[in-house]
Structure formats: C-alpha cells, structure tokens
mmCIF file of C-alpha atoms and ligand atoms in Angstrom:
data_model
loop_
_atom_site.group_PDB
_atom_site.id
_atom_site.type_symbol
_atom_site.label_atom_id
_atom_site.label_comp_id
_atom_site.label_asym_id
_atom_site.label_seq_id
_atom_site.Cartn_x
_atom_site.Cartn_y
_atom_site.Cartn_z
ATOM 1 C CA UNK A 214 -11.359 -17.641 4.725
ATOM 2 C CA UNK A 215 -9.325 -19.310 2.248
ATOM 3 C CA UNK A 216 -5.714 -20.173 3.996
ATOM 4 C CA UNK A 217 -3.005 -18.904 1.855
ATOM 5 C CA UNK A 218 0.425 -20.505 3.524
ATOM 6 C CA UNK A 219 -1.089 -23.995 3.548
ATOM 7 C CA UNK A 220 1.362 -25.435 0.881
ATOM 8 C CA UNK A 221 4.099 -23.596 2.193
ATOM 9 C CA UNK A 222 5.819 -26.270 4.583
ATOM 10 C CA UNK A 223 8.971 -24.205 5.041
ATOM 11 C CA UNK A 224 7.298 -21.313 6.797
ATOM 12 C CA UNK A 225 4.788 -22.663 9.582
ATOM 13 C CA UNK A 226 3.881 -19.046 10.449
ATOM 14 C CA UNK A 227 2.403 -18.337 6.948
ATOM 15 C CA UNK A 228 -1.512 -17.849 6.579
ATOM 16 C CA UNK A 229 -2.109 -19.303 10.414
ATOM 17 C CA UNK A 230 -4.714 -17.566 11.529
ATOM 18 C CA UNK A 231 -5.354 -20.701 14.348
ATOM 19 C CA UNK A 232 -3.678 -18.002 17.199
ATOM 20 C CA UNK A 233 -5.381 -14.983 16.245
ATOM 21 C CA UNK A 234 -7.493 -12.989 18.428
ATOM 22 C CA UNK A 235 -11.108 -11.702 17.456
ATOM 23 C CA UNK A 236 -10.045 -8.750 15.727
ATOM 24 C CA UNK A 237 -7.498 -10.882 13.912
ATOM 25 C CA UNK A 238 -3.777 -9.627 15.830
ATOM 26 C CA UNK A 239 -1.374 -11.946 16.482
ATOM 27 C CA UNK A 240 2.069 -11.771 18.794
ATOM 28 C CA UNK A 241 4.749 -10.941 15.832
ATOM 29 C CA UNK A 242 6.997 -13.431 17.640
ATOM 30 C CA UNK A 243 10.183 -11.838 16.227
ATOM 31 C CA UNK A 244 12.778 -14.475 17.793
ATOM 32 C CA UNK A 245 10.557 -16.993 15.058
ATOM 33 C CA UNK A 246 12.528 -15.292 12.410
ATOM 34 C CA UNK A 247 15.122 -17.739 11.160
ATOM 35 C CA UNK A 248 18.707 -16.390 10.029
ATOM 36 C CA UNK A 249 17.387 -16.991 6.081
ATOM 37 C CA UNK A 250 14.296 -15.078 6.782
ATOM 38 C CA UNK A 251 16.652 -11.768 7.684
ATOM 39 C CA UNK A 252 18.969 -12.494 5.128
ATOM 40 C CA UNK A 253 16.350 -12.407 2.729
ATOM 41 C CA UNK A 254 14.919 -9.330 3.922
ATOM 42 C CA UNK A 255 18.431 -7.415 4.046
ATOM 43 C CA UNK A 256 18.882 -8.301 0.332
ATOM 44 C CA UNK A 257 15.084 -7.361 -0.657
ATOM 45 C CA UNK A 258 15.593 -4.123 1.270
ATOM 46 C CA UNK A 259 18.672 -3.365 -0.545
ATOM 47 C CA UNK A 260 17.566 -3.744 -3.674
ATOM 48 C CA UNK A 261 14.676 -2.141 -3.265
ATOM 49 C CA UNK A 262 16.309 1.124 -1.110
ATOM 50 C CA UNK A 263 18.286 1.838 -3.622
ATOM 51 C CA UNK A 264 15.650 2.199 -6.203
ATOM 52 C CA UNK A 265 13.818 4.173 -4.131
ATOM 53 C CA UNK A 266 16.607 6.652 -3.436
ATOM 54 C CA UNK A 267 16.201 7.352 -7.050
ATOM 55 C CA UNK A 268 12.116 6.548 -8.295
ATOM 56 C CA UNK A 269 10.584 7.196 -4.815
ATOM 57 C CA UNK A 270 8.824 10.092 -3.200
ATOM 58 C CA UNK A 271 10.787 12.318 -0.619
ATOM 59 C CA UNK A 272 8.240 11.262 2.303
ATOM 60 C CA UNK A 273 8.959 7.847 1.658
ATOM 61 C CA UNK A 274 12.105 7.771 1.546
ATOM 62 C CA UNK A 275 12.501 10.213 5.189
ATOM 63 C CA UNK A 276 9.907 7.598 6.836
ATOM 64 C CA UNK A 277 12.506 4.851 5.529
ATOM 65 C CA UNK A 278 15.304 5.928 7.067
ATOM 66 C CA UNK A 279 13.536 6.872 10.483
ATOM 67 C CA UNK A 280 12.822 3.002 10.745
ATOM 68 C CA UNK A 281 16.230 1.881 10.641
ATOM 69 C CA UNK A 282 15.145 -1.854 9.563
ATOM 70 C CA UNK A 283 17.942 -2.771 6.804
ATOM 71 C CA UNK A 284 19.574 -5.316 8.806
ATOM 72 C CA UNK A 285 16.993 -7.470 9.384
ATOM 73 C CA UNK A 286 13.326 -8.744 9.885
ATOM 74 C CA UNK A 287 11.891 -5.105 11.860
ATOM 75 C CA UNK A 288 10.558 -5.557 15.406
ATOM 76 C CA UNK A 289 7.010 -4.067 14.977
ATOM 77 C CA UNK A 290 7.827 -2.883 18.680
ATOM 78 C CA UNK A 291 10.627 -0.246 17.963
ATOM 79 C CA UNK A 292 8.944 0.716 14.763
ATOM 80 C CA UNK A 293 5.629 1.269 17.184
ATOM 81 C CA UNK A 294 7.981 3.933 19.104
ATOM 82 C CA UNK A 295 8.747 5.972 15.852
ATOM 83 C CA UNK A 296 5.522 5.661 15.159
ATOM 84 C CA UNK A 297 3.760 6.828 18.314
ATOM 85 C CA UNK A 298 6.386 10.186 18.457
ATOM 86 C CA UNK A 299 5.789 10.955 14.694
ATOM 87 C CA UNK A 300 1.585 10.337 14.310
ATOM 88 C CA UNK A 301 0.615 8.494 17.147
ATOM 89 C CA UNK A 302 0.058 4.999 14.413
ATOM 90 C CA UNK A 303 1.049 1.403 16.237
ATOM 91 C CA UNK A 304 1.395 -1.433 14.148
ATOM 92 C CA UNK A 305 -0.292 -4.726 14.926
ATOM 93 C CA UNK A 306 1.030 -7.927 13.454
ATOM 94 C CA UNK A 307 -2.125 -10.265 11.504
ATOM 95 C CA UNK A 308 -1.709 -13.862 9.997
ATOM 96 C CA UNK A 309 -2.531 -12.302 6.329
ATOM 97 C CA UNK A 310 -5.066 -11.146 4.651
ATOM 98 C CA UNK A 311 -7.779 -9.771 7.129
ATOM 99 C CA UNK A 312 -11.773 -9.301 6.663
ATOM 100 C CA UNK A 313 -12.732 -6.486 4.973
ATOM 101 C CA UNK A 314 -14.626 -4.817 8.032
ATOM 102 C CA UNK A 315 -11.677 -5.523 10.747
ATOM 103 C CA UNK A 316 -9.213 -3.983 8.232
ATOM 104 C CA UNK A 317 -11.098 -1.054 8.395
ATOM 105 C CA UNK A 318 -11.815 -1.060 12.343
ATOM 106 C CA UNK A 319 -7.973 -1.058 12.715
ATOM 107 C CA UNK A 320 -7.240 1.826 10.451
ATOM 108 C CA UNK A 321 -10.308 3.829 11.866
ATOM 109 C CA UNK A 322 -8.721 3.501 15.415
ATOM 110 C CA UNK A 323 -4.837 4.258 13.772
ATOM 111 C CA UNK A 324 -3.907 0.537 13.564
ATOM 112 C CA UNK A 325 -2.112 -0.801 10.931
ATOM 113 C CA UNK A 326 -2.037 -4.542 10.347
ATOM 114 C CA UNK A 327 0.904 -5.998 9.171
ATOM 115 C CA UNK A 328 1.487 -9.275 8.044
ATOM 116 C CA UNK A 329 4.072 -11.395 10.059
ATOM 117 C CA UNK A 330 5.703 -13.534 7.652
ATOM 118 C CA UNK A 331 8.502 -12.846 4.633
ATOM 119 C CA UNK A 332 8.261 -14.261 1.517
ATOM 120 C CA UNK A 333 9.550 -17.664 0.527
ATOM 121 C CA UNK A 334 13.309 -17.727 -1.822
ATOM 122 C CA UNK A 335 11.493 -18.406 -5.074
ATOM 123 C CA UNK A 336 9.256 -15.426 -4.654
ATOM 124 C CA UNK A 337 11.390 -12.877 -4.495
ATOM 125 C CA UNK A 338 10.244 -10.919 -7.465
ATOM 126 C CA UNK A 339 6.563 -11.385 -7.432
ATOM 127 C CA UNK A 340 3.691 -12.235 -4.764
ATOM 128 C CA UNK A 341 -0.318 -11.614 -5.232
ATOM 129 C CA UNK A 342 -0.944 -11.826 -0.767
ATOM 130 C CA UNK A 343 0.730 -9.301 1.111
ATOM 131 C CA UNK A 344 3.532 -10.400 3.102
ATOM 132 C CA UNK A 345 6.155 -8.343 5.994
ATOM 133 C CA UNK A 346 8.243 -6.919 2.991
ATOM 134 C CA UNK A 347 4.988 -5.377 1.314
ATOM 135 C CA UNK A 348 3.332 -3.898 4.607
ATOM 136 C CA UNK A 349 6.408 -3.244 6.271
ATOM 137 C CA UNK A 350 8.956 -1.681 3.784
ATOM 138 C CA UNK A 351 6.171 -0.366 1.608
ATOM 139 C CA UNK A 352 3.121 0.935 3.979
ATOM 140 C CA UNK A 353 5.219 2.079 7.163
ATOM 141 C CA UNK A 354 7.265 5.168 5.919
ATOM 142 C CA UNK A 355 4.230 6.728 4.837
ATOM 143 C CA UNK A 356 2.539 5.838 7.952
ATOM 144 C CA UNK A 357 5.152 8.758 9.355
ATOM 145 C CA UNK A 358 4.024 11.181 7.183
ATOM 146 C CA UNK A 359 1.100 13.430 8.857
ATOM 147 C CA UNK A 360 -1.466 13.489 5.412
ATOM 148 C CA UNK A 361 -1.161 10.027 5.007
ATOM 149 C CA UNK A 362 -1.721 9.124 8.543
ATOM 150 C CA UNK A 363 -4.321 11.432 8.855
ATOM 151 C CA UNK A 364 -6.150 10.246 5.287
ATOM 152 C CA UNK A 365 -5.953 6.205 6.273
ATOM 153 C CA UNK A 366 -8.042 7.104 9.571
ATOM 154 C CA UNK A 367 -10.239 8.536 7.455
ATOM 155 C CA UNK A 368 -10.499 5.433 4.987
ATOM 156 C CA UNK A 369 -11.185 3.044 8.131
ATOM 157 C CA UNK A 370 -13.810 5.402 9.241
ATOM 158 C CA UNK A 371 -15.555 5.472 5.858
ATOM 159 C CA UNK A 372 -15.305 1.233 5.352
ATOM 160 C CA UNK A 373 -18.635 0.990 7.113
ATOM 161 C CA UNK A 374 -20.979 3.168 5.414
ATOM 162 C CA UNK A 375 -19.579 1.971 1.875
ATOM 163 C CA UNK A 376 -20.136 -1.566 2.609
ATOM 164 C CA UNK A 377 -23.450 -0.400 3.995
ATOM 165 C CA UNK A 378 -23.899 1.201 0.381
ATOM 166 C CA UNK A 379 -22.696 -1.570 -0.945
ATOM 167 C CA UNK A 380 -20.205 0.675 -2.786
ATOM 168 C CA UNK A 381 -16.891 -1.349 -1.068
ATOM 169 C CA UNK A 382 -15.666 -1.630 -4.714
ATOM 170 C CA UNK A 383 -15.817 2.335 -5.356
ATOM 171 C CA UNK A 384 -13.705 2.906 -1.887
ATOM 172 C CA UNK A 385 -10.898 -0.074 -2.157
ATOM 173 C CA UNK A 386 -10.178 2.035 -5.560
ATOM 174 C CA UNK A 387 -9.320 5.130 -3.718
ATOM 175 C CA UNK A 388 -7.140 2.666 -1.866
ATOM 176 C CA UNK A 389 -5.587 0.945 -5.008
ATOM 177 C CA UNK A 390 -4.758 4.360 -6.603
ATOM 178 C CA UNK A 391 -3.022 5.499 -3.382
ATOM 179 C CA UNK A 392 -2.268 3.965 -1.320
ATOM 180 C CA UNK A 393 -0.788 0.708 -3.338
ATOM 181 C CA UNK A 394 -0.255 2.356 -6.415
ATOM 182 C CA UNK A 395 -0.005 6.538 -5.949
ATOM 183 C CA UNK A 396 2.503 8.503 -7.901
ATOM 184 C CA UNK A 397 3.545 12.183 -7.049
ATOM 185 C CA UNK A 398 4.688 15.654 -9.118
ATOM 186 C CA UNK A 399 7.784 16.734 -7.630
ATOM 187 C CA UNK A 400 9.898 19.610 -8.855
ATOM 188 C CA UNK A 401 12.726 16.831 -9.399
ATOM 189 C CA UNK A 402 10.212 14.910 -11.636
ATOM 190 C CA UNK A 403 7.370 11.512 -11.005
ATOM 191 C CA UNK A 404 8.029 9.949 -8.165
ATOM 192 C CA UNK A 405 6.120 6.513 -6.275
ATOM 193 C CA UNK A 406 4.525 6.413 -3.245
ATOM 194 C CA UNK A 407 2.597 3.453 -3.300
ATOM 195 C CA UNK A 408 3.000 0.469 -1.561
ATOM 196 C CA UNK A 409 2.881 -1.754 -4.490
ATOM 197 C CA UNK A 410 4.903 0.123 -6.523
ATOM 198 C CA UNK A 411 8.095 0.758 -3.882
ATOM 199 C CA UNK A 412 7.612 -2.826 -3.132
ATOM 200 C CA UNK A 413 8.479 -4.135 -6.725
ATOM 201 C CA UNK A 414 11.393 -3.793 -8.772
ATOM 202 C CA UNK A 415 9.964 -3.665 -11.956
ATOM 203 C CA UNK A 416 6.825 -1.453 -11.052
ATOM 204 C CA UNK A 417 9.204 1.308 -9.092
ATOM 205 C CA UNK A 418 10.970 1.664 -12.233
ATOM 206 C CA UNK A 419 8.037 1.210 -14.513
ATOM 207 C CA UNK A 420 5.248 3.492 -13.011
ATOM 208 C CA UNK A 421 7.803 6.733 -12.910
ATOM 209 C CA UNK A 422 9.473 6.693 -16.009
ATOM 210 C CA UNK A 423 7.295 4.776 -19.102
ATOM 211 C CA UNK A 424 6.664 7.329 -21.809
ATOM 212 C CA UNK A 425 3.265 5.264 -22.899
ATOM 213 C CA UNK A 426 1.604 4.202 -20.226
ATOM 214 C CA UNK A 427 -1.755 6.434 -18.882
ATOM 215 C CA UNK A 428 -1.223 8.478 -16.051
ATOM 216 C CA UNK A 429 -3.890 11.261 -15.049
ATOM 217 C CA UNK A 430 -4.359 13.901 -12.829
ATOM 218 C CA UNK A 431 -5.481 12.965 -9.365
ATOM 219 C CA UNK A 432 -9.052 13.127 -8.578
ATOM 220 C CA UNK A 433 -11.249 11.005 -6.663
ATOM 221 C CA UNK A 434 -14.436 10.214 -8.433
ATOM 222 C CA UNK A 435 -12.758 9.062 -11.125
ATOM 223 C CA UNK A 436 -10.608 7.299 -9.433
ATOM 224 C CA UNK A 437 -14.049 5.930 -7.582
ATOM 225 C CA UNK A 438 -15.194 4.702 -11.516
ATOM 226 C CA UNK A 439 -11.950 3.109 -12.621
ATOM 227 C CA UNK A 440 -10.924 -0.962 -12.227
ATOM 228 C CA UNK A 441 -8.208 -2.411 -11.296
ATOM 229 C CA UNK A 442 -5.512 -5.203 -12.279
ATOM 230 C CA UNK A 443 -4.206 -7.242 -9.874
ATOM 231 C CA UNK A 444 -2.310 -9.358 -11.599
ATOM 232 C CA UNK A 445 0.331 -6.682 -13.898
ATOM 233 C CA UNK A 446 1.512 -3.613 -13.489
ATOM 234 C CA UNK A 447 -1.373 -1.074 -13.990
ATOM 235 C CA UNK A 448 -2.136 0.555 -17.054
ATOM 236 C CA UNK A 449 -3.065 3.577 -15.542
ATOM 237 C CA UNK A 450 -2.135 5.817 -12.572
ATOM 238 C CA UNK A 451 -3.225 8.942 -10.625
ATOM 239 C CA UNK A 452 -0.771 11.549 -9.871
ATOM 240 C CA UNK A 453 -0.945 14.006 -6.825
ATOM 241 C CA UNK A 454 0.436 17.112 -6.708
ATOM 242 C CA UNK A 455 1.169 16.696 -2.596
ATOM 243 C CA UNK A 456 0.086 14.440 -0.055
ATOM 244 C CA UNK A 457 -1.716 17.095 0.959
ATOM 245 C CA UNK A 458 -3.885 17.329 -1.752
ATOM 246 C CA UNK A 459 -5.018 13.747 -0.989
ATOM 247 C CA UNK A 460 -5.956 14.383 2.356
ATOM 248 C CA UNK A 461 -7.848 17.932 1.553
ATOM 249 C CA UNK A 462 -9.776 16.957 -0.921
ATOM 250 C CA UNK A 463 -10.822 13.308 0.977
ATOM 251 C CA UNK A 464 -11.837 15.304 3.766
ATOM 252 C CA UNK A 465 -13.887 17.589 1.274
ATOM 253 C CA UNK A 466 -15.559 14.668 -0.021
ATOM 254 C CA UNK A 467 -19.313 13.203 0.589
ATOM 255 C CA UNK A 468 -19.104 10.129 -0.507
ATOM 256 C CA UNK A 469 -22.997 8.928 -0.294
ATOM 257 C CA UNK A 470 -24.031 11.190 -3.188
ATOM 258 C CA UNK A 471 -21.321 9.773 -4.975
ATOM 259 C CA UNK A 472 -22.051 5.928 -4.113
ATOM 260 C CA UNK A 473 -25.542 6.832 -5.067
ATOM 261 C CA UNK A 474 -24.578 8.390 -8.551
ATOM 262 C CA UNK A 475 -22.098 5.527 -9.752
ATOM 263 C CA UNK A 476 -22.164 2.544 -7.721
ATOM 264 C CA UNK A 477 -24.855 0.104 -10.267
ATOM 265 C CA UNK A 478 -23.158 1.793 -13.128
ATOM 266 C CA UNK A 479 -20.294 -0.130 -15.141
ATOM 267 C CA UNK A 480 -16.899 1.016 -14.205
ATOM 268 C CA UNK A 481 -14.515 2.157 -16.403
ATOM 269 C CA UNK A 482 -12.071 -0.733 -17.737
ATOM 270 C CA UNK A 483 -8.128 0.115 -16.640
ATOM 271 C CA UNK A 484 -5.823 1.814 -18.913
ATOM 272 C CA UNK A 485 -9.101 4.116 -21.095
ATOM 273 C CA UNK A 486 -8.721 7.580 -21.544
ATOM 274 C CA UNK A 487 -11.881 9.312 -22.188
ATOM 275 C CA UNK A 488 -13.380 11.420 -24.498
ATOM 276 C CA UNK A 489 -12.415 14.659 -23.597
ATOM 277 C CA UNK A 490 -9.481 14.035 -20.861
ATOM 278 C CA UNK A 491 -6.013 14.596 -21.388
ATOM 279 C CA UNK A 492 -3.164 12.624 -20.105
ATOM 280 C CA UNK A 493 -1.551 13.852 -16.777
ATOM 281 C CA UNK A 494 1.677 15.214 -18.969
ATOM 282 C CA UNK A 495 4.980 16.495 -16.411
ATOM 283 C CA UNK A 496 8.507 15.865 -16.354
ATOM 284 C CA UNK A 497 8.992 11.842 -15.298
ATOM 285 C CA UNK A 498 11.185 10.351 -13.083
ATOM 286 C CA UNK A 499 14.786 11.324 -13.921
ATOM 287 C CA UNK A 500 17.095 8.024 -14.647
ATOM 288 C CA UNK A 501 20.880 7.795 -13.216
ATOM 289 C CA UNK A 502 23.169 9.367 -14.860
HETATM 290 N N1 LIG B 84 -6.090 -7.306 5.011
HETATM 291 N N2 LIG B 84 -4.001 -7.782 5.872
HETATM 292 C C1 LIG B 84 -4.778 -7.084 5.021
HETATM 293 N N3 LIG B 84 -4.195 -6.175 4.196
HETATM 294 C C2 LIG B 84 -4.946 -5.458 3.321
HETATM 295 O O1 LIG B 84 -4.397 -4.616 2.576
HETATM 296 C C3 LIG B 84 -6.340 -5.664 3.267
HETATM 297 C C4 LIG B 84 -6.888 -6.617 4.151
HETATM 298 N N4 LIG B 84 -8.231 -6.831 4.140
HETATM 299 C C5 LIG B 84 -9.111 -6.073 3.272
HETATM 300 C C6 LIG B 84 -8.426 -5.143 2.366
HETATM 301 N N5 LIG B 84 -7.149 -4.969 2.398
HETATM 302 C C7 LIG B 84 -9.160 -4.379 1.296
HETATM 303 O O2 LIG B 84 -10.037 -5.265 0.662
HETATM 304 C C8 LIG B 84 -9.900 -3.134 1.825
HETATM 305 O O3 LIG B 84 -9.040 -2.002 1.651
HETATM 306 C C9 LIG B 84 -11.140 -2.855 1.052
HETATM 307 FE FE1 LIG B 85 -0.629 -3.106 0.584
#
C-alpha cells in the first residue's frame, strides 16, 4: 500500500497505517489535534456550510446540523451517539485510504471509516486522498438519513461478489455517481448530495447550476457502464428524484446478470450522451438573490 502522508512532515498522523489494527481502525486520538488543525477546519466548514445552505440537498443539510461540529476537529465519539439514535451507523477512524475488501466489510456491518487527519494549509481547495474534512463533513450527514444508511449496507454487502465477478469497476461507479458525486430534483430546484461535491467549493457550485454540462436521469446500469474522472469536476452526473429512489431500486437490483452482460465490454467514456437519450432537463439550483 502506497503511503500517502510520507512527505508531509508537519502532520505525523497522515497516511500511518504502522498502529492500525487488522481490519485497518485506528484510535482517532482527538487531543492530537493541534489548535491550527481546528482552526482550519472551522474556516473549511464555514465556507463550505454556507454553500450548502444554498446548493445542497435538504437531508444533508438536517444531518449537518444534528452533528454540531463547526467549532472544531469532530470527536468521532459524540458523532457515534447521533449516529447510533438516528440509524444505528458508528464511525471508525482509519489511517487513509483502506483495501478495497475491508472498506466493504465495514460498510456491510454499518461502519464507516473515516480518515483521521485534516488537510495541510496549502491544500485547502483541492486534495485527490480523502482526508477528515471529506469523510467527515461530506459522508456523515447522509449517514443520518435512513435510505442512505440503509443503501451503503447494501453496497458493503455486494463488494464481495463483484470482486468475485471481477466487476469491482461496475460497483465503485454506483458509488462515484452517489455517493461522491449524486445530485437530487427538489421542488426548490438541483441540489448536491455527494460527498465530493459538498466537499468542494467549486464543484458545489458547479454540479447544481452549469447550463452545459451532462446531467441524466438516475439509473443504475448505466451508471454501472459509465467512467469516471478523478482528477476534474465530472462531466456528467445522475440525478435522483429521492433518496428513496436510490435505495428501491438498489434493492430491486440483481447485479450478476448485469456483471455478466457488461463487465468485458468497453465502458462508456465520461461526459457522452447517447444516441437516443435525452439530457436529465429540470429547474437547477437557484443562485442568491
Ligand atoms: N478507503 N478510506 C477509504 N475510503 C474510501 O472511500 C475507499 C477506501 N477503500 C476502497 C474504496 N473507497 C473504493 O475503491 C470502493 O468503494 C470500491
Ligand atoms: Fe468519499
């Protein structure tokens, strides 16, 4: 496993995975946190809530504010109260970037890894690994909402046949289009869900209000058939009409048939619209007055 932190001096805790346990959990060690590191995270949870207030979805934004973390660095311990009462999710703090199959063994039993350190000064705006500000501020809230929490079970539970199948790539883009990058119809127009989105200042503002770029309909197998980027904001996204609908039609889904169908054919590249679909077309995000 390649180490991510390692020419990070100024954050020791960064990509050491030298105390973690066999399933990859470490202790999140929350006195570590130096005054800079909470400082950091109250302004990147500012700037960030107050984006959301206007580009993100409802859900998101009612898990948010049952967390209570704005003033600092969160204790995964108070959040894993809230998070017991509301869908009976704990959080368990991880070095970084786990294996593919533990990631999935901790969502299957309704664990959610988060990363333990914050972001160094210089990347405030941009960050390929996943760091506290990404897992925390942008997976947790939805982790209170009862689809979602229901749906990521299912994902953990469904890691092991697809790598079986050797379909992982046709699964981590249900993933992708959700749970990172997910955008949902609401009567007061587009609004982001996704992880990756309410985590980024540009993307938040990008994803729910560009004119141009490709947004369709939600629906799974062709989500299943379509790249990625990983590297700019997406050219395309999937819209939802509920976080419901995600979970019902998961559930609904037998996904060997569909591994079997598409999984040695070539995906399709991000950003195509095919013959014969039309663009997901409803009213976008409105901007502030
Ligand atoms: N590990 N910490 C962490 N966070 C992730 O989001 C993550 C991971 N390991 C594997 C993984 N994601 C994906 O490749 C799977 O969803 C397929
Ligand atoms: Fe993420």
């Amino acid at each position: 496993m390649k180490k991510p932190g390692s020419a990070h001096s100024d954050n020791e805790l960064r990509g050491d995975y030298t105390q973690a346990a066999h399933d990859y959990t470490v202790a999140q060690d929350w006195d570590a946190y130096t005054p800079e590191m909470h400082e950091r995270w109250r302004r990147l949870y500012a700037r960030q809530s107050m984006l959301a207030e206007q580009y993100a979805a409802p859900e998101f934004l009612d898990g948010l504010q049952r967390l209570d973390c704005s003033y600092g660095v969160p204790r995964f311990e108070y959040a894993n109260s809230v998070l017991d009462h509301a869908t009976k999710w704990q959080l368990v703090a991880v070095p970084g970037f786990i294996p593919d199959e533990v990631f999935f063994e901790h969502l299957a039993n309704r664990r959610f890894p988060v990363t333990r350190w914050i972001r160094e000064e210089r990347e405030l705006d941009y960050l390929v690994e996943p760091d506290i500000f990404h897992d925390f501020f942008g997976h947790v809230p939805m982790l209170l909402d009862p689809h979602v929490a229901d749906f990521l079970e299912l994902y953990g539970k469904a890691g092991e046949r697809a790598i079986a199948m050797n379909a992982l790539p046709m699964l981590a883009r249900i993933y992708w289009y959700t749970i990172e990058f997910g955008l949902i119809a609401t009567p007061k127009g587009l609004k982001a869900f996704g992880a990756g989105i309410v985590s980024s200042a540009g993307e938040t503002v990008f994803s729910v209000t560009d004119p141009n770029v490709l947004r369709l309909k939600f629906d799974p197998v062709r989500i299943m058939n379509t790249e990625y980027r990983i590297d700019d904001f997406q050219p395309n996204y999937f819209v939802l009409d509920s976080l419901g609908q995600l979970l019902r039609e998961l559930v609904a889904l037998d996904f060997g048939p569909i591994y079997e169908t598409w999984r040695d054919k070539t995906p399709i590249p991000p950003g195509t619209l095919l013959e014969g679909e039309r663009p997901w077309h409803g009213k976008l995000a409105e901007k502030p007055s």
